[in-house]
Amino acid sequence: MTALRSFHPPPEPLLAAGPLPGLAALGPAGPFPRIDLVDPIERRWLHYAFLSRDGRLAMVANAAWLGPDASGDATRFTTIVVLHERGQPWCASPFNADISAPPWSAFRQPHALGESSRLTLASTAGEPAVDLQLRRTAHPCTSQCAPFAGDHHLRWQSEAGVRARGTWRLNGRVHRGVDAVGYHERVRGRWGWPELGEWVFGFANDLAGDDAEPPPWAAVFTFIRPTMPASPADATTASVMLWRRGRLVRHFPRRCVSLAVRGVLDRDAVALVPSLARRFGEPPMAPVPRRLVISARLGGDSVLLDFESEAAARIVIPSETSLAPFSVHEVVGPCLLAGRLGRERFEIRTRGIVEFAGGADAAR
């Protein structure tokens, strides 16, 4: 695999280079507004998640910019790549993976549909690693913002149907020419992990169809449950988005969304990552549900996503404001995506990725 150089930029390169001539109407070049982070709990993320079309491989990766600490040091930059091969445990880099610069994002302007660009991520040990050509085929959902816990807030914007083709390196093997479909997200805001409480997030793309076209159907859902009530009461703490051939066709708001879980994933199916996290003696987290069902209905339109957990990676996340541990479970498994849009009904059996996140419970 081509050697990568570490990418640890100060805030300015992230908000890079000025707008291109004639494109001022498009807003900031992106993917984020050009304003410095000034608070230790201010955050910006670029999130990537992919599933190979043959159902064999899965990937989750994050590039995160964190605000300066009390001493006023520069913005901190962390990266992680987490890979999974069906039948094997998840594997992950530490929070210092090498990443191509600047990190790929569909939210950079201008960014045309069908344009292919490179994203590389690699553990400093050489694996896990990916070298991908990414291509957007869809349009993003509307940006959503949830205020909570007083002055904390979380803003995100999702885009399904991202195509990826390239090389994956994990478990001592190299997989070349992997054809994958996935999801990209940008997140920014100001929050502490204890205040954020819990979240459940997930997506599913139809993995069939022509690889030159957007997935026939795709869905993304989000749900957060802060430790303090959201303010206002109707804040966007849950939603389901549905894409039809690359177009966002329905956005189901919080009041239209229901969530249910059943059973518990066997702990032997959960891998603690990165590997050094085992040395911290972290208390156990709440169990991962074996089955998750998300349903949404608005008028005559409806969506059902029925997900079955197969294997999980628990990522331990340090907190800037508390010694209480916080973790994210990345979970892969088969799912049913079904629903009705107008007079059209659909039902797709595919695979998805779900995140279950929250604080650890020392009593367990």
Coordinates of C-alpha atoms in Angstrom, one line a residue:
M1 CA 0.0 0.0 0.0
T2 CA 1.2 3.5 -0.8
A3 CA 2.9 5.1 2.3
L4 CA 0.8 7.8 3.9
R5 CA 1.9 10.8 5.8
S6 CA 0.3 11.9 9.0
F7 CA -2.1 14.8 8.7
H8 CA -2.5 16.9 11.8
P9 CA -3.5 20.4 10.7
P10 CA -4.0 23.4 12.8
P11 CA -7.5 24.9 12.5
E12 CA -6.8 27.1 9.5
P13 CA -6.1 24.4 6.9
L14 CA -9.3 22.6 7.9
L15 CA -11.3 25.7 6.9
A16 CA -9.0 26.1 4.0
A17 CA -8.4 28.0 1.2
G18 CA -10.7 30.8 0.2
P19 CA -13.8 30.4 -2.0
L20 CA -13.3 29.8 -5.6
P21 CA -14.1 32.7 -8.0
G22 CA -17.8 32.9 -8.9
L23 CA -18.9 30.4 -6.2
A24 CA -19.6 32.8 -3.4
A25 CA -23.3 32.0 -3.6
L26 CA -22.6 28.4 -2.6
G27 CA -21.4 29.5 0.8
P28 CA -18.2 28.4 2.6
A29 CA -15.9 26.0 0.7
G30 CA -16.6 23.6 3.5
P31 CA -17.0 21.1 4.8
F32 CA -17.3 23.5 7.9
P33 CA -17.7 27.2 8.4
R34 CA -14.5 29.1 8.6
I35 CA -14.4 29.9 12.2
D36 CA -11.9 28.7 14.8
L37 CA -12.8 26.2 17.6
V38 CA -12.4 28.0 20.9
D39 CA -13.9 25.7 23.6
P40 CA -12.5 22.3 24.7
I41 CA -15.9 20.6 24.0
E42 CA -16.4 22.2 20.6
R43 CA -16.1 19.4 18.0
R44 CA -16.2 18.8 14.2
W45 CA -16.4 15.4 12.7
L46 CA -16.3 13.8 9.3
H47 CA -17.8 10.3 9.5
Y48 CA -17.5 7.5 6.9
A49 CA -19.2 4.1 6.9
F50 CA -19.2 1.5 4.1
L51 CA -20.4 -2.1 3.5
S52 CA -19.1 -4.1 0.6
R53 CA -21.8 -5.1 -1.9
D54 CA -21.0 -8.8 -1.3
G55 CA -21.8 -8.4 2.4
R56 CA -18.3 -9.5 3.5
L57 CA -16.6 -6.3 4.7
A58 CA -17.6 -3.3 6.7
M59 CA -15.8 0.0 7.6
V60 CA -16.4 2.9 10.0
A61 CA -14.0 5.8 10.2
N62 CA -13.9 9.3 11.8
A63 CA -11.8 12.4 11.5
A64 CA -12.4 14.7 14.4
W65 CA -11.2 18.2 15.3
L66 CA -11.5 19.1 19.0
G67 CA -11.3 22.5 20.6
P68 CA -8.2 23.7 22.5
D69 CA -7.8 22.9 26.2
A70 CA -7.6 25.5 29.0
S71 CA -4.0 26.2 28.2
G72 CA -5.0 27.6 24.8
D73 CA -3.1 25.0 22.8
A74 CA -4.0 24.4 19.2
T75 CA -7.0 22.5 18.0
R76 CA -6.5 18.7 18.4
F77 CA -7.0 16.3 15.5
T78 CA -7.8 12.6 15.9
T79 CA -8.5 9.9 13.4
I80 CA -9.6 6.2 13.7
V81 CA -10.4 3.5 11.1
V82 CA -12.4 0.4 12.2
L83 CA -12.8 -2.6 9.8
H84 CA -14.7 -5.8 9.9
E85 CA -14.6 -9.1 8.0
R86 CA -17.6 -11.3 8.3
G87 CA -16.9 -14.1 10.7
Q88 CA -14.0 -12.2 12.3
P89 CA -13.8 -9.7 15.2
W90 CA -13.7 -5.9 14.4
C91 CA -10.2 -4.4 14.2
A92 CA -9.2 -0.8 14.7
S93 CA -6.3 1.7 14.6
P94 CA -5.5 3.9 17.5
F95 CA -6.8 7.5 17.4
N96 CA -3.8 8.5 15.2
A97 CA -4.5 6.9 11.9
D98 CA -2.8 8.4 8.9
I99 CA -5.3 10.1 6.5
S100 CA -5.0 11.7 3.1
A101 CA -5.1 15.5 3.1
P102 CA -7.5 17.1 3.0
P103 CA -10.0 14.4 4.2
W104 CA -12.6 13.6 1.5
S105 CA -16.0 15.1 2.0
A106 CA -19.1 15.3 -0.1
F107 CA -19.8 18.6 1.7
R108 CA -16.9 20.4 0.1
Q109 CA -17.8 23.0 -2.6
P110 CA -18.0 22.5 -5.5
H111 CA -18.6 18.7 -5.5
A112 CA -20.4 17.3 -8.5
L113 CA -22.3 14.0 -8.5
G114 CA -20.2 11.3 -10.1
E115 CA -16.9 13.0 -9.3
S116 CA -14.4 10.4 -8.0
S117 CA -11.8 11.4 -5.3
R118 CA -9.4 9.5 -3.1
L119 CA -9.5 8.8 0.6
T120 CA -6.8 6.8 2.4
L121 CA -6.8 5.8 6.0
A122 CA -4.2 3.5 7.7
S123 CA -3.1 2.6 11.1
T124 CA 0.5 3.6 11.8
A125 CA 1.2 -0.2 12.1
G126 CA 0.1 -0.6 8.4
E127 CA -3.2 -2.3 9.0
P128 CA -6.1 -1.9 9.3
A129 CA -6.0 0.3 6.2
V130 CA -8.1 1.4 3.2
D131 CA -7.3 3.1 -0.1
L132 CA -10.5 4.1 -1.7
Q133 CA -11.9 6.1 -4.6
L134 CA -15.1 7.7 -3.4
R135 CA -18.0 9.0 -5.5
R136 CA -21.2 10.6 -4.3
T137 CA -24.5 9.5 -6.1
A138 CA -27.1 11.2 -3.9
H139 CA -28.0 14.5 -2.4
P140 CA -27.7 15.2 1.4
C141 CA -30.5 15.5 3.8
T142 CA -31.3 18.8 5.5
S143 CA -29.1 19.9 8.3
Q144 CA -30.5 19.1 11.7
C145 CA -29.6 20.7 15.1
A146 CA -30.5 19.4 18.6
P147 CA -29.9 21.8 21.6
F148 CA -29.8 20.1 25.0
A149 CA -28.3 20.4 28.5
G150 CA -28.5 24.2 28.5
D151 CA -25.9 25.5 26.0
H152 CA -24.9 22.1 24.5
H153 CA -25.9 21.4 20.9
L154 CA -25.2 18.9 18.2
R155 CA -25.6 19.6 14.4
W156 CA -25.4 16.9 11.7
Q157 CA -26.0 16.4 8.0
S158 CA -26.1 13.0 6.3
E159 CA -25.7 11.7 2.8
A160 CA -26.4 8.1 1.7
G161 CA -25.5 6.3 -1.4
V162 CA -21.7 7.1 -1.4
R163 CA -19.9 4.6 -3.7
A164 CA -16.4 3.3 -2.8
R165 CA -14.0 1.1 -4.7
G166 CA -10.5 0.2 -3.6
T167 CA -8.2 -1.8 -1.4
W168 CA -8.8 -3.0 2.2
R169 CA -6.1 -4.4 4.4
L170 CA -7.1 -6.3 7.6
N171 CA -6.4 -9.5 9.5
G172 CA -3.2 -10.0 7.6
R173 CA -4.9 -10.0 4.2
V174 CA -5.4 -7.6 1.3
H175 CA -8.7 -7.3 -0.4
R176 CA -8.4 -5.5 -3.8
G177 CA -11.1 -4.1 -6.0
V178 CA -13.7 -4.0 -3.1
D179 CA -17.0 -2.5 -4.3
A180 CA -18.8 -0.9 -1.4
V181 CA -21.8 1.4 -0.7
G182 CA -22.0 3.6 2.3
Y183 CA -22.7 6.8 4.1
H184 CA -21.0 10.1 4.9
E185 CA -21.8 12.6 7.6
R186 CA -20.5 15.9 8.9
V187 CA -21.1 16.8 12.6
R188 CA -20.3 19.9 14.5
G189 CA -21.4 21.4 17.8
R190 CA -20.5 21.8 21.4
W191 CA -21.2 19.0 23.9
G192 CA -19.8 17.0 26.7
W193 CA -20.1 13.2 26.7
P194 CA -21.9 12.9 30.0
E195 CA -24.5 15.5 28.9
L196 CA -25.0 13.9 25.6
G197 CA -26.3 10.8 27.3
E198 CA -27.0 8.2 24.7
W199 CA -27.5 7.9 20.9
V200 CA -28.6 5.4 18.4
F201 CA -27.7 6.0 14.7
G202 CA -27.8 3.7 11.7
F203 CA -28.1 3.4 8.0
A204 CA -29.0 0.9 5.2
N205 CA -28.5 1.1 1.5
D206 CA -29.9 -1.2 -1.1
L207 CA -26.7 -3.0 -2.1
A208 CA -28.1 -4.4 -5.4
G209 CA -28.6 -2.5 -8.6
D210 CA -26.2 -0.9 -11.1
D211 CA -23.0 0.3 -9.6
A212 CA -23.1 3.3 -11.9
E213 CA -26.4 4.5 -10.3
P214 CA -27.4 5.6 -6.8
P215 CA -29.0 2.8 -4.6
P216 CA -32.7 2.3 -5.4
W217 CA -33.4 2.9 -1.7
A218 CA -31.5 4.1 1.3
A219 CA -32.4 5.2 4.8
V220 CA -30.7 6.9 7.7
F221 CA -32.0 7.3 11.2
T222 CA -30.8 9.3 14.3
F223 CA -31.9 9.3 17.9
I224 CA -30.2 11.0 20.9
R225 CA -31.3 10.9 24.5
P226 CA -29.5 13.6 26.5
T227 CA -29.2 13.3 30.3
M228 CA -31.1 16.7 30.6
P229 CA -34.2 17.5 28.6
A230 CA -33.8 19.0 25.1
S231 CA -34.7 22.6 24.8
P232 CA -37.0 23.4 23.1
A233 CA -39.1 20.2 23.7
D234 CA -39.5 19.6 20.0
A235 CA -35.7 19.7 19.2
T236 CA -34.5 17.4 16.5
T237 CA -33.4 14.5 18.7
A238 CA -34.7 11.8 16.4
S239 CA -35.5 11.5 12.7
V240 CA -35.6 9.1 9.8
M241 CA -34.6 10.1 6.2
L242 CA -35.5 8.1 3.1
W243 CA -33.7 8.4 -0.3
R244 CA -35.1 7.1 -3.6
R245 CA -32.5 6.8 -6.4
G246 CA -30.3 9.5 -4.9
R247 CA -33.1 12.0 -4.0
L248 CA -34.1 12.6 -0.4
V249 CA -37.9 12.0 -0.7
R250 CA -39.0 11.9 2.9
H251 CA -37.8 13.3 6.2
F252 CA -39.8 11.9 9.1
P253 CA -39.5 14.1 12.2
R254 CA -39.1 13.1 15.8
R255 CA -42.8 12.9 16.6
C256 CA -43.3 10.4 13.8
V257 CA -40.4 8.0 14.8
S258 CA -40.6 4.9 17.1
L259 CA -37.7 2.7 18.3
A260 CA -37.8 -0.7 19.9
V261 CA -35.1 -3.2 21.0
R262 CA -35.2 -6.9 21.9
G263 CA -32.7 -9.3 23.3
V264 CA -29.0 -8.9 24.0
L265 CA -26.0 -9.5 21.7
D266 CA -23.6 -12.1 23.2
R267 CA -20.6 -10.3 24.8
D268 CA -18.3 -12.7 22.9
A269 CA -19.4 -11.0 19.8
V270 CA -18.2 -7.6 21.1
A271 CA -14.5 -6.6 20.6
L272 CA -13.0 -3.8 22.6
V273 CA -11.0 -1.4 20.4
P274 CA -8.5 0.2 20.0
S275 CA -6.4 -2.7 21.5
L276 CA -4.7 -0.4 24.1
A277 CA -8.2 0.4 25.6
R278 CA -8.0 -2.9 27.4
R279 CA -5.3 -1.5 29.6
F280 CA -7.6 1.2 31.1
G281 CA -9.9 -1.3 32.9
E282 CA -13.0 0.3 31.6
P283 CA -16.3 -0.6 33.3
P284 CA -18.7 -2.5 31.1
M285 CA -21.2 -0.6 29.0
A286 CA -24.9 -1.4 28.6
P287 CA -25.5 -4.5 26.5
V288 CA -25.9 -4.2 22.8
P289 CA -29.5 -5.1 21.7
R290 CA -29.7 -8.1 19.5
R291 CA -32.5 -6.6 17.5
L292 CA -33.4 -3.0 16.7
V293 CA -36.6 -1.9 15.0
I294 CA -37.0 1.7 13.8
S295 CA -40.3 2.7 12.3
A296 CA -41.6 6.0 11.0
R297 CA -44.9 7.1 9.6
L298 CA -46.1 10.4 8.1
G299 CA -49.5 10.5 6.4
G300 CA -49.6 7.5 4.1
D301 CA -45.9 7.1 3.8
S302 CA -43.9 4.8 6.1
V303 CA -40.5 3.2 6.7
L304 CA -39.4 0.2 8.7
L305 CA -35.8 -0.8 9.4
D306 CA -35.5 -4.1 11.2
F307 CA -31.8 -4.7 12.2
E308 CA -30.2 -7.8 13.7
S309 CA -26.9 -7.4 15.5
E310 CA -24.1 -9.7 14.3
A311 CA -20.8 -8.3 15.6
A312 CA -19.9 -5.2 17.5
A313 CA -16.8 -3.1 18.2
R314 CA -16.8 -1.1 21.4
I315 CA -14.7 2.1 21.0
V316 CA -13.8 3.8 24.2
I317 CA -13.8 7.6 24.0
P318 CA -12.1 9.9 26.5
S319 CA -14.2 12.7 28.0
E320 CA -12.9 16.2 28.3
T321 CA -15.1 17.1 31.2
S322 CA -15.4 14.0 33.3
L323 CA -13.7 10.8 34.3
A324 CA -16.8 8.8 33.5
P325 CA -16.1 6.7 30.5
F326 CA -18.1 6.9 27.3
S327 CA -18.2 4.4 24.5
V328 CA -19.6 3.8 21.0
H329 CA -20.6 0.4 19.8
E330 CA -20.3 0.0 16.0
V331 CA -22.5 -2.9 15.1
V332 CA -22.9 -4.7 11.7
G333 CA -25.6 -7.1 10.7
P334 CA -28.4 -8.0 8.3
C335 CA -31.5 -5.9 8.1
L336 CA -34.8 -5.4 6.4
L337 CA -35.6 -2.1 4.9
A338 CA -39.3 -1.8 3.9
G339 CA -42.0 0.8 3.6
R340 CA -44.4 2.7 1.4
L341 CA -43.9 5.9 -0.6
G342 CA -47.2 7.1 -2.1
R343 CA -48.5 4.1 -4.0
E344 CA -45.1 2.4 -4.2
R345 CA -44.2 -0.3 -1.7
F346 CA -40.7 -1.6 -1.3
E347 CA -38.9 -4.3 0.7
I348 CA -35.1 -4.9 0.6
R349 CA -33.1 -7.4 2.5
T350 CA -29.6 -5.9 2.9
R351 CA -27.0 -5.2 5.5
G352 CA -26.6 -2.2 7.8
I353 CA -24.4 -0.5 10.4
V354 CA -25.8 0.8 13.7
E355 CA -24.1 2.8 16.5
F356 CA -25.2 2.4 20.1
A357 CA -23.5 5.0 22.3
G358 CA -23.6 5.9 26.0
G359 CA -21.8 6.0 29.3
A360 CA -20.3 2.9 30.9
D361 CA -22.1 1.4 34.0
A362 CA -19.8 0.4 36.8
A363 CA -22.5 -1.7 38.4
R364 CA -22.7 -4.1 35.5

